[in-house]
CSV table of C-alpha atoms in Angstrom, one decimal:
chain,number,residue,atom,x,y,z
Z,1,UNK,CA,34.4,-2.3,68.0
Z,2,UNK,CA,34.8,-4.7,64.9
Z,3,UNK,CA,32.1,-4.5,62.7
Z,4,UNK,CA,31.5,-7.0,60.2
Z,5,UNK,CA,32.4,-6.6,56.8
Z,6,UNK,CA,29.4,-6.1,54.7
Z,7,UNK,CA,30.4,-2.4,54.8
Z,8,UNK,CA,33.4,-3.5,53.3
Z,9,UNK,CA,36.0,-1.9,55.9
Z,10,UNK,CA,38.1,-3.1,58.4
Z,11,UNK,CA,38.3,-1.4,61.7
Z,12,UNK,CA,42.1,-0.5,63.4
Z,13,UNK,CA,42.2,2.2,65.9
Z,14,UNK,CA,39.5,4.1,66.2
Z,15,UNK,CA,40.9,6.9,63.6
Z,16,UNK,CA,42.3,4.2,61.0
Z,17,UNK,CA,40.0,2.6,58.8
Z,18,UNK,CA,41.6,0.9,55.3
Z,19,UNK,CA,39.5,-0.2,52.5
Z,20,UNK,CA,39.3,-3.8,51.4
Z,21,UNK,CA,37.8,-5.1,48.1
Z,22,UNK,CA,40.4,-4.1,45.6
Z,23,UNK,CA,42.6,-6.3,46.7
Z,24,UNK,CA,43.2,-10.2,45.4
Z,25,UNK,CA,43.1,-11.3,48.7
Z,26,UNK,CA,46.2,-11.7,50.1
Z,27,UNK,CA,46.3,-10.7,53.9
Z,28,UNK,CA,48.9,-7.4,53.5
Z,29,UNK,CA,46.3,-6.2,51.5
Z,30,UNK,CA,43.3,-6.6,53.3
Z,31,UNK,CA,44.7,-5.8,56.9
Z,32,UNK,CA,45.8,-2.7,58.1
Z,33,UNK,CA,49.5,-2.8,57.6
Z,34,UNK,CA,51.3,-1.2,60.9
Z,35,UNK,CA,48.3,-0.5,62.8
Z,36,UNK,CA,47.7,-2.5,66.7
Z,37,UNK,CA,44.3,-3.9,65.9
Z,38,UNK,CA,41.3,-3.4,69.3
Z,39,UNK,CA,40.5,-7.0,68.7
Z,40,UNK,CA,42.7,-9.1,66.7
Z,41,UNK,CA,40.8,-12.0,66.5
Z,42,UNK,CA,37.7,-10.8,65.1
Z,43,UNK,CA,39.6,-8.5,62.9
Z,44,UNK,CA,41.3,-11.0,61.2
Z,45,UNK,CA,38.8,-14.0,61.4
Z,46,UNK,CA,36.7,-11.2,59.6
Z,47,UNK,CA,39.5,-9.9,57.3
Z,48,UNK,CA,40.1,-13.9,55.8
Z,49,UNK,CA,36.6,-13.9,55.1
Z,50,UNK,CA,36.5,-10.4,53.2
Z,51,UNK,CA,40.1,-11.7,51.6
Z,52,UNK,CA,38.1,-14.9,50.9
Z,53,UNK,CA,35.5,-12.6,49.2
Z,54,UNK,CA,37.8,-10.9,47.0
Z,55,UNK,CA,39.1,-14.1,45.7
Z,56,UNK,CA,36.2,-15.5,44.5
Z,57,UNK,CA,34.9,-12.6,42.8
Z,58,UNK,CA,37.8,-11.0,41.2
Z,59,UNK,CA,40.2,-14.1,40.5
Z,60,UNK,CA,37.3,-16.3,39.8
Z,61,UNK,CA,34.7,-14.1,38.9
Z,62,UNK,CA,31.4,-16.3,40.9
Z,63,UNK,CA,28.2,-15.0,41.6
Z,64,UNK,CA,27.7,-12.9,44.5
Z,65,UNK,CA,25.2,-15.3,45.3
Z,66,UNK,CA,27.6,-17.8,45.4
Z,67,UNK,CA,30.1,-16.3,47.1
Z,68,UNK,CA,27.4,-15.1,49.6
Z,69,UNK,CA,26.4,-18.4,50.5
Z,70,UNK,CA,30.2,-19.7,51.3
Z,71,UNK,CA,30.6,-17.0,53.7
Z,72,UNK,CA,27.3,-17.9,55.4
Z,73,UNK,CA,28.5,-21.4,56.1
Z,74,UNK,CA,32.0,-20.7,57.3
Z,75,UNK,CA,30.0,-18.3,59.6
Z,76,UNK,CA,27.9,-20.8,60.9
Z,77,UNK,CA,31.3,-23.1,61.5
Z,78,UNK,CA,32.7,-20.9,62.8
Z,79,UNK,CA,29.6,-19.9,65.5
Z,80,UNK,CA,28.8,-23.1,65.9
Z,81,UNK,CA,32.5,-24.3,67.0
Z,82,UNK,CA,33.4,-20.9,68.9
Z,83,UNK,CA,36.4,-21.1,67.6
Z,84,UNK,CA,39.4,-19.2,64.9
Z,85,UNK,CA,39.7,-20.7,61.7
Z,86,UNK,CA,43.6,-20.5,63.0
Z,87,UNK,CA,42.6,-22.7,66.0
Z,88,UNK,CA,40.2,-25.3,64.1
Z,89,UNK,CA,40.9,-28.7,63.6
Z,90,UNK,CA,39.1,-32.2,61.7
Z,91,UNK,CA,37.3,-32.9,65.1
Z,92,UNK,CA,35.2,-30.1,65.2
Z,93,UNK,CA,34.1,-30.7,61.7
Z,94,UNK,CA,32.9,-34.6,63.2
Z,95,UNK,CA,30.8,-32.5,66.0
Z,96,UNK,CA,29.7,-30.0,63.8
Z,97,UNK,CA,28.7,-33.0,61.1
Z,98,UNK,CA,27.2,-34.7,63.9
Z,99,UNK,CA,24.9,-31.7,64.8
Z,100,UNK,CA,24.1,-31.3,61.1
Z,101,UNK,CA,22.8,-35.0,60.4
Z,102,UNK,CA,21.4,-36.2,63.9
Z,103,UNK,CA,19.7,-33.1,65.2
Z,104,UNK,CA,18.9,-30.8,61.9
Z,105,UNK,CA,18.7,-34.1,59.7
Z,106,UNK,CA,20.6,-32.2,57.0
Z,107,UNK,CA,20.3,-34.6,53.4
Z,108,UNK,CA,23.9,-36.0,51.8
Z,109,UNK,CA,24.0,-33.3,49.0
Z,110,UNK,CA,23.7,-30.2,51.4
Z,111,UNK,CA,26.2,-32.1,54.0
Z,112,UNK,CA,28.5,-32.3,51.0
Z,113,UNK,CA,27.7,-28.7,50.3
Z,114,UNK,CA,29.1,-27.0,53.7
Z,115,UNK,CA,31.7,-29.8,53.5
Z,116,UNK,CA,33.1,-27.8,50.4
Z,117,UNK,CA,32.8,-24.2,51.1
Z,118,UNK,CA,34.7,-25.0,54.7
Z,119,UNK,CA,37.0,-26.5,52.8
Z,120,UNK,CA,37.8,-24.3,50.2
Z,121,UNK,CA,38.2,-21.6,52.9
Z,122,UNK,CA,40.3,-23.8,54.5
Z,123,UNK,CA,42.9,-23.8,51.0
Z,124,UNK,CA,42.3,-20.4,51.3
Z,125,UNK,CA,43.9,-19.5,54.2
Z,126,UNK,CA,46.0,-21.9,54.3
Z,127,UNK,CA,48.1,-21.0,51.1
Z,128,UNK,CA,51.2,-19.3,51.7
Z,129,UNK,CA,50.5,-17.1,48.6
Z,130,UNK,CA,47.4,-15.5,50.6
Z,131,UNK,CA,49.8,-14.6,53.4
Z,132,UNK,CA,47.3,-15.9,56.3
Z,133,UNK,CA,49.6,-18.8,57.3
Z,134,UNK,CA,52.3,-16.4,58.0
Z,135,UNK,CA,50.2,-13.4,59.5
Z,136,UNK,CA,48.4,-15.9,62.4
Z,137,UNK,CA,51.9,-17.1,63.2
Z,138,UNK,CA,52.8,-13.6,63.7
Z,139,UNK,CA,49.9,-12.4,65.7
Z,140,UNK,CA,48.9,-15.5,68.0
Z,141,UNK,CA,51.7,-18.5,67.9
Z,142,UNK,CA,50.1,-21.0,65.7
Z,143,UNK,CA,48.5,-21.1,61.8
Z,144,UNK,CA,45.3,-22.5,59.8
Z,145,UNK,CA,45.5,-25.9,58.9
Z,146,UNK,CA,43.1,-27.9,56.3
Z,147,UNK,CA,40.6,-29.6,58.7
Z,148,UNK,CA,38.5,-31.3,55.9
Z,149,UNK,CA,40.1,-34.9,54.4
Z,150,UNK,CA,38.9,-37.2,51.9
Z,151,UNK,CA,38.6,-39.5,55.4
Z,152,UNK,CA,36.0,-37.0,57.2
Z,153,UNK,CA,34.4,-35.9,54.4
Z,154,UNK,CA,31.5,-37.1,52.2
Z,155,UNK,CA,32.9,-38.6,49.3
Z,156,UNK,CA,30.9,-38.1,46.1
Z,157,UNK,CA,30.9,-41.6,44.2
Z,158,UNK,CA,27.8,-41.4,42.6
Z,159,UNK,CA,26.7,-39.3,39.1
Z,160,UNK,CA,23.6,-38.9,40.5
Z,161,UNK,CA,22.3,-38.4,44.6
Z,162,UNK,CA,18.8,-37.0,43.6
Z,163,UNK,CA,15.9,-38.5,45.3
Z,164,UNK,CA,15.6,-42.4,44.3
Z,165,UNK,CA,11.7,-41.3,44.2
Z,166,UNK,CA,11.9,-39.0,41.2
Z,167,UNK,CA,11.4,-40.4,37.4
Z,168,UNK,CA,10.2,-39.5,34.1
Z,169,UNK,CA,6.3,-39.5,33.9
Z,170,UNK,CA,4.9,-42.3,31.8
Z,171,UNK,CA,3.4,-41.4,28.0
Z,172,UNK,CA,-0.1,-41.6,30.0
Z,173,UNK,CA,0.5,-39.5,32.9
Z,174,UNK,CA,2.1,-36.9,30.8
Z,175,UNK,CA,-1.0,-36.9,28.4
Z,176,UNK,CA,-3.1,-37.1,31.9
Z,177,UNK,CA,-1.5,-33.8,33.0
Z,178,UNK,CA,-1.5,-32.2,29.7
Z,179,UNK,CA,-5.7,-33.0,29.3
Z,180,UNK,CA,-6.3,-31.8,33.1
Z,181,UNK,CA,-4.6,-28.3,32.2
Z,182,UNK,CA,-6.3,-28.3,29.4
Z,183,UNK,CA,-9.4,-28.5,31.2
Z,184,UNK,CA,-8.4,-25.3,33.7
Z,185,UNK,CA,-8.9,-23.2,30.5
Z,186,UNK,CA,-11.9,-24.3,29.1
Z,187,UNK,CA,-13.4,-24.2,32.8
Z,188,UNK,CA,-12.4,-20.7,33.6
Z,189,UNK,CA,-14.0,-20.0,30.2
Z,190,UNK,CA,-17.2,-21.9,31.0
Z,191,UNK,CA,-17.6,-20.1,34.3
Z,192,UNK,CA,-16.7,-16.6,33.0
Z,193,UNK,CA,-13.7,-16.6,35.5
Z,194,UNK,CA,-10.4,-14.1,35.4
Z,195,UNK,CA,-7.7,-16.9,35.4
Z,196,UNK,CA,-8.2,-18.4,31.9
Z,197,UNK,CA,-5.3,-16.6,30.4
Z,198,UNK,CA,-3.2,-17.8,33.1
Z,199,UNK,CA,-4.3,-21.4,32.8
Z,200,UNK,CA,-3.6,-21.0,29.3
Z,201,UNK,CA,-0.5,-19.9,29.7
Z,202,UNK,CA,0.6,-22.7,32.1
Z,203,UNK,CA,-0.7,-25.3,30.1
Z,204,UNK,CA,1.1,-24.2,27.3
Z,205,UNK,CA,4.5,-24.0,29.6
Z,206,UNK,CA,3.6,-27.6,30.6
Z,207,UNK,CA,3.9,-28.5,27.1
Z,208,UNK,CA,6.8,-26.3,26.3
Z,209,UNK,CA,9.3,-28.0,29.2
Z,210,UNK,CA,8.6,-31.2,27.7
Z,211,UNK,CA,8.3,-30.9,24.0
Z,212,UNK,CA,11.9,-29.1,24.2
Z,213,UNK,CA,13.2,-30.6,27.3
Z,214,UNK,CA,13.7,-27.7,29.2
Z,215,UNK,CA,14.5,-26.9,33.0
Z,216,UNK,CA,12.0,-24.2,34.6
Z,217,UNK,CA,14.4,-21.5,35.1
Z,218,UNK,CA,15.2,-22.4,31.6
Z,219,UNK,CA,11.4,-22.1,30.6
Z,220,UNK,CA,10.7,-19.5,33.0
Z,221,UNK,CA,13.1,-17.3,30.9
Z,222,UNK,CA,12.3,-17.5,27.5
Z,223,UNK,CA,11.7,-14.1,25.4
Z,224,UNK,CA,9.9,-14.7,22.1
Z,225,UNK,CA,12.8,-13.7,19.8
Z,226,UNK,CA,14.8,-17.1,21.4
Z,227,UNK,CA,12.3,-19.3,18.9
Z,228,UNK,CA,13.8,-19.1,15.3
Z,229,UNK,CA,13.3,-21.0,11.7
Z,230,UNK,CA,15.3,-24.0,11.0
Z,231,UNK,CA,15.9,-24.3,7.2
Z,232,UNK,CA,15.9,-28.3,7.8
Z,233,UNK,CA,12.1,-28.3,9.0
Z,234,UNK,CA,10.5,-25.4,6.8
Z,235,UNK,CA,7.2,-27.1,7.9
Z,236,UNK,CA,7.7,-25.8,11.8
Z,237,UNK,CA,7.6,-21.9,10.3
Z,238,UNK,CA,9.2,-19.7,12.9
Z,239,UNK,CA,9.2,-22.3,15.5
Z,240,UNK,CA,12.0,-24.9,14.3
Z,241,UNK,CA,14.8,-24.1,16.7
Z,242,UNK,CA,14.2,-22.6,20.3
Z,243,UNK,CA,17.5,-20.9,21.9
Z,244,UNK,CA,18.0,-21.3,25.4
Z,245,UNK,CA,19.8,-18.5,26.6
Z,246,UNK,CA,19.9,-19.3,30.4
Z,247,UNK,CA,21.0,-22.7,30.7
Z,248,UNK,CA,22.7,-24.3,34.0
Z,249,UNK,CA,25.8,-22.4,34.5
Z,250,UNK,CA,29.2,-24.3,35.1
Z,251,UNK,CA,31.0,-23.3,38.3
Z,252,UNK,CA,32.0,-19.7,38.0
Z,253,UNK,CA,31.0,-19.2,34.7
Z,254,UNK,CA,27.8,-17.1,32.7
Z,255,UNK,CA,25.0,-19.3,31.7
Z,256,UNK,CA,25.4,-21.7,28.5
Z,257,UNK,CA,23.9,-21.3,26.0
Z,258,UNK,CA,22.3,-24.1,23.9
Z,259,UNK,CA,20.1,-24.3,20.5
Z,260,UNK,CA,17.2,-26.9,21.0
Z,261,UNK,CA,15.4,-28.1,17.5
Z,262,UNK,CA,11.9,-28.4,17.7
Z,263,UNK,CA,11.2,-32.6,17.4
Z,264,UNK,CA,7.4,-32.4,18.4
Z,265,UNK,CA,5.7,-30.9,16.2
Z,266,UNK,CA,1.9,-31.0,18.3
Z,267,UNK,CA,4.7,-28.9,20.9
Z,268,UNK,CA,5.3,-26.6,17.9
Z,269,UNK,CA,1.7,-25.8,16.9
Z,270,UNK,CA,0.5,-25.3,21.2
Z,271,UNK,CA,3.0,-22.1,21.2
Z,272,UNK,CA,2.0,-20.9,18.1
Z,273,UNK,CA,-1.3,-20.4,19.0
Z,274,UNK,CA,-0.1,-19.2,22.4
Z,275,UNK,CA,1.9,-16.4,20.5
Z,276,UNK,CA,-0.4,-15.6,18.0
Z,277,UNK,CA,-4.2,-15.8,19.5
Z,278,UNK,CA,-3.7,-16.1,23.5
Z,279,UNK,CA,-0.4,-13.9,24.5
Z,280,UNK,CA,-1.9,-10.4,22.4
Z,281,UNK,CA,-4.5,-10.6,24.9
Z,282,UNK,CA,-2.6,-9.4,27.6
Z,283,UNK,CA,-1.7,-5.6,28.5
Z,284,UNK,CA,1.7,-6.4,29.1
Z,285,UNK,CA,2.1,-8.7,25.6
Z,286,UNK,CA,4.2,-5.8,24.1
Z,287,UNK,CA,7.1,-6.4,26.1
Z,288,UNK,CA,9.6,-9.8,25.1
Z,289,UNK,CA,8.9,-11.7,27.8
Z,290,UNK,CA,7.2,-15.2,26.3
Z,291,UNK,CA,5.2,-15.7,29.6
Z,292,UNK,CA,3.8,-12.9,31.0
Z,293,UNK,CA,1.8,-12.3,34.0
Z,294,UNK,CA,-1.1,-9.8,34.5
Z,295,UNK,CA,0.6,-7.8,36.3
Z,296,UNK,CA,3.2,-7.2,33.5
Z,297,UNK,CA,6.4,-8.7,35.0
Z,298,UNK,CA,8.1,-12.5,33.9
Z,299,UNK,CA,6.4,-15.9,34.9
Z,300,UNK,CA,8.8,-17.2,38.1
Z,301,UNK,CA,10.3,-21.1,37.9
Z,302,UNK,CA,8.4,-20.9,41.1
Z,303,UNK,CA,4.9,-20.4,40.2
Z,304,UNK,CA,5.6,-23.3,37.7
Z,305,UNK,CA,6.2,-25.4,40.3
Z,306,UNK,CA,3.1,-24.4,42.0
Z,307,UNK,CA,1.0,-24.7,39.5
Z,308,UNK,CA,2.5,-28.1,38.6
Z,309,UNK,CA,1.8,-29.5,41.9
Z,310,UNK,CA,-1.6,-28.2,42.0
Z,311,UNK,CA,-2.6,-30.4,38.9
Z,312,UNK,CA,-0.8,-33.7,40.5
Z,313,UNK,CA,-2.7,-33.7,43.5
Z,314,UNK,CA,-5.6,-32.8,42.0
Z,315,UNK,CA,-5.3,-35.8,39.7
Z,316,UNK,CA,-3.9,-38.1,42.6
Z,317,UNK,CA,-0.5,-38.6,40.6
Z,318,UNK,CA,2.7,-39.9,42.8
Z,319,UNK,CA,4.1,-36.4,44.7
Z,320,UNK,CA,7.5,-37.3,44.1
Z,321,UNK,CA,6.8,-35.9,40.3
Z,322,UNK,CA,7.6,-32.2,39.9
Z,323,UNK,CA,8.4,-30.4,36.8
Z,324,UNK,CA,11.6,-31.2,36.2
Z,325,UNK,CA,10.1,-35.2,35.8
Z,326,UNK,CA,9.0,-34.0,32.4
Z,327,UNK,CA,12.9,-32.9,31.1
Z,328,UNK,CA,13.6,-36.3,31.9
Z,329,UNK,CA,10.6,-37.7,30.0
Z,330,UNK,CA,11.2,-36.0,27.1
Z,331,UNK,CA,14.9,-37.9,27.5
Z,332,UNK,CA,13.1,-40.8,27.8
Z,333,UNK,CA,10.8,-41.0,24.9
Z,334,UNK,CA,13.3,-39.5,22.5
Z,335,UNK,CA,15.2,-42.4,23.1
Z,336,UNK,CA,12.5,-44.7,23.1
Z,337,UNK,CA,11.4,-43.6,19.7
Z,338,UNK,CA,14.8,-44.2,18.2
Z,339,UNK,CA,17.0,-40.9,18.4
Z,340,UNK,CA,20.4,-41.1,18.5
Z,341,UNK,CA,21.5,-40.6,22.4
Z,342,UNK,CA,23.9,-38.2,21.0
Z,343,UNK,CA,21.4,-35.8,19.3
Z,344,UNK,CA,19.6,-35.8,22.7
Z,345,UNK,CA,22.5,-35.0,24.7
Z,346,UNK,CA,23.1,-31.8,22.6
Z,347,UNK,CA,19.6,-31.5,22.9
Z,348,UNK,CA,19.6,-31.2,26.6
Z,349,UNK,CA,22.1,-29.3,27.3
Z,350,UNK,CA,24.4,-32.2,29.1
Z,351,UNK,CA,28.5,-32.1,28.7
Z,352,UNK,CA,28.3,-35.8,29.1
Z,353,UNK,CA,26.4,-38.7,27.8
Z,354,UNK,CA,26.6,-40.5,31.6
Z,355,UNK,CA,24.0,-37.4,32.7
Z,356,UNK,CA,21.9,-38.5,29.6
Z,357,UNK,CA,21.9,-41.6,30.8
Z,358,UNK,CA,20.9,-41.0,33.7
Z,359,UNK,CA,17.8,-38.9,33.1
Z,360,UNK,CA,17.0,-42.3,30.5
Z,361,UNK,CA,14.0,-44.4,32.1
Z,362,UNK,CA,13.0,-46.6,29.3
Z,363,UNK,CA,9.5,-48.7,29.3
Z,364,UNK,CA,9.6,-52.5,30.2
Z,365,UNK,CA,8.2,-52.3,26.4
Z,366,UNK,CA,11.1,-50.6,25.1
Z,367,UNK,CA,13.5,-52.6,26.6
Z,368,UNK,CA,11.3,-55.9,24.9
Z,369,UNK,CA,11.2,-54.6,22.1
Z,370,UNK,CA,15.2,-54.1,22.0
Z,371,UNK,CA,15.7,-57.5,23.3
Z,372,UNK,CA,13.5,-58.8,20.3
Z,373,UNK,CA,15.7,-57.5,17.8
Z,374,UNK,CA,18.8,-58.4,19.7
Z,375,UNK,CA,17.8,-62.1,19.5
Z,376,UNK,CA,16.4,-61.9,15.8
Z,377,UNK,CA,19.6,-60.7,14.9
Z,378,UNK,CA,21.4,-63.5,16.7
Z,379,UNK,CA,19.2,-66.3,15.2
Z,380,UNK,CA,19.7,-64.6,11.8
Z,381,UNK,CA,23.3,-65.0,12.4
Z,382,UNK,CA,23.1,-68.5,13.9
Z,383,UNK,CA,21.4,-69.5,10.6
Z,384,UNK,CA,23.9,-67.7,8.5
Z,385,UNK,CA,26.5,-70.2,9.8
């Protein structure tokens, strides 16, 4: 019997079992050299994947989480298809793309998605450095090929595929949202009720993603030593720069890290008071987590976007908005109100001032406003002449 390879070993005769995981990947060192494998296909359909494994996380050094979901979609090729990875071909990436958009209705991005692990396990075993090409030859007649093509594949032309639906929340619906949770706290109050603290809290995590421009796992994360004093804004006290220390990670690589200065000042004097009057209160406050919950442990990304979603329906606002809407409306009104796209790209956290743009929704005002000055400026000149 083959097992799988979660165990991390590979199966031979019955009395010869080899190790895998220390290896870099390369076939000789993830088979059992000289032994007559029970079942040669599974073994080494299994073996490329814990080869495969190894790759990623000692050459490249991903997340096991990563890695983790790779495997789980060449598996499901590979069920699917009923076939070797030495025996695939593009066809059955067509069928199995077929099956994916017409019968589980799988969206663009997460087609793209399973196009990329297959084929990155497909230049896997197909490099003669990994040894694969050479083992199948030996064992059955024939070798892996690449079965995924720029012609059978989802190309990725756009800088952005998120829903069409999602944009940054208008100046009124922010101030809308920001009143209603508000409101929570001062009616849990009025009714003597246990959740005040934790509408408090939320509220002032509503206000925190958007005065700073965060993400929710970015939010989500925050201790209270990441907030520090910025010599250029004495006025902001200990609150003038907020690190983020959890910021979207690049492929393979740790989180990046940013330093975000504080530019609304209303933002500034909300988590103040949260720190100073609200947060003491509960049993848990000793700890460094920013947002506690009751229970003592670290306010999840997910129960922000529960709680968000709450408050929009209750106050009938679009359900495409969720909390990320208000990252992108703090990119909006920054620029609106005259920063320099540059400063709000640091800001953010984007490599690129294209992303920038893209989270930039200006106002029909905005944009007459700017076309105002475009023409003064052009009669000024006309008259110049």
């Amino acid at each position: 019997m083959i097992p799988a390879l979660d165990g991390g070993w590979i199966l031979g005769l019955e009395d010869q079992l080899a190790p895998v995981g220390g290896g870099d990947g390369r076939a000789g060192l993830v088979l059992v050299g000289g032994v007559s494998l029970l079942h040669p296909e599974d073994a080494v359909a299994d073996a490329m994947l814990e080869g495969w494994v190894c790759q990623q996380r000692g050459g490249r050094r991903l997340a096991k989480g990563t890695i983790d979901g790779r495997v789980r979609i060449v598996r499901q090729f590979m069920e699917q298809t009923n076939e070797y990875p030495w025996q695939w071909s593009p066809g059955l990436v067509d069928e199995w793309m077929t099956h994916l958009v017409a019968e589980k209705q799988r969206a663009k991005e997460t087609i793209r998605s399973y196009q990329g692990a297959l084929r990155m396990f497909c230049d896997y075993i197909t490099s003669p450095y990994y040894e694969w090409p050479q083992e199948c030859q030996t064992r059955f007649g024939t070798h892996p090929v690449q079965v995924c093509h720029e012609w059978n594949t989802v190309a990725h032309l756009a800088d952005y595929e998120g829903r069409a639906e999602r944009r940054p929340m208008t100046r009124e619906e922010i101030q809308c949202l920001l009143d209603h949770a508000d409101a929570q706290v001062e009616r849990a109050v009025r009714l003597g009720r246990k959740g005040a603290l934790a509408a408090y809290r939320d509220a002032t995590v509503f206000k925190v993603i958007y005065g700073w421009g965060l993400r929710c796992s970015e939010c989500s994360r925050l201790d209270l030593v990441d907030f520090y004093r910025n010599p250029a804004a004495p006025e902001l006290g200990r609150f003038g720069s907020l690190q983020v220390r959890f910021g979207k990670a690049s492929r393979g690589s740790p989180p990046r890290r940013r330093m975000v200065h504080s530019v609304m000042p209303w933002a500034v004097e909300a988590v103040e008071d949260w720190v100073d009057n609200v947060r003491p209160l509960y049993r848990a406050s000793g700890g460094p987590v920013l947002w506690p919950t009751e229970r003592g442990g670290r306010l999840q990304a997910r129960e922000i976007e529960e709680r968000f979603a709450l408050y929009r329906d209750e106050l009938g606002l679009d359900r495409d908005l969720v909390p990320h809407c208000l990252r992108h409306s703090h990119v909006t009104h920054q620029i609106e109100d005259g920063a320099d796209p540059k400063f709000v790209q640091e800001q953010v956290g984007h490599r690129f001032a294209s992303t920038t743009a893209i989270y930039t929704g200006v106002s029909g005002d905005f944009m007459d406003t700017m076309m105002r000055r475009a023409l003064d400026r052009a009669y000024q000149i006309d008259g110049e002449m």
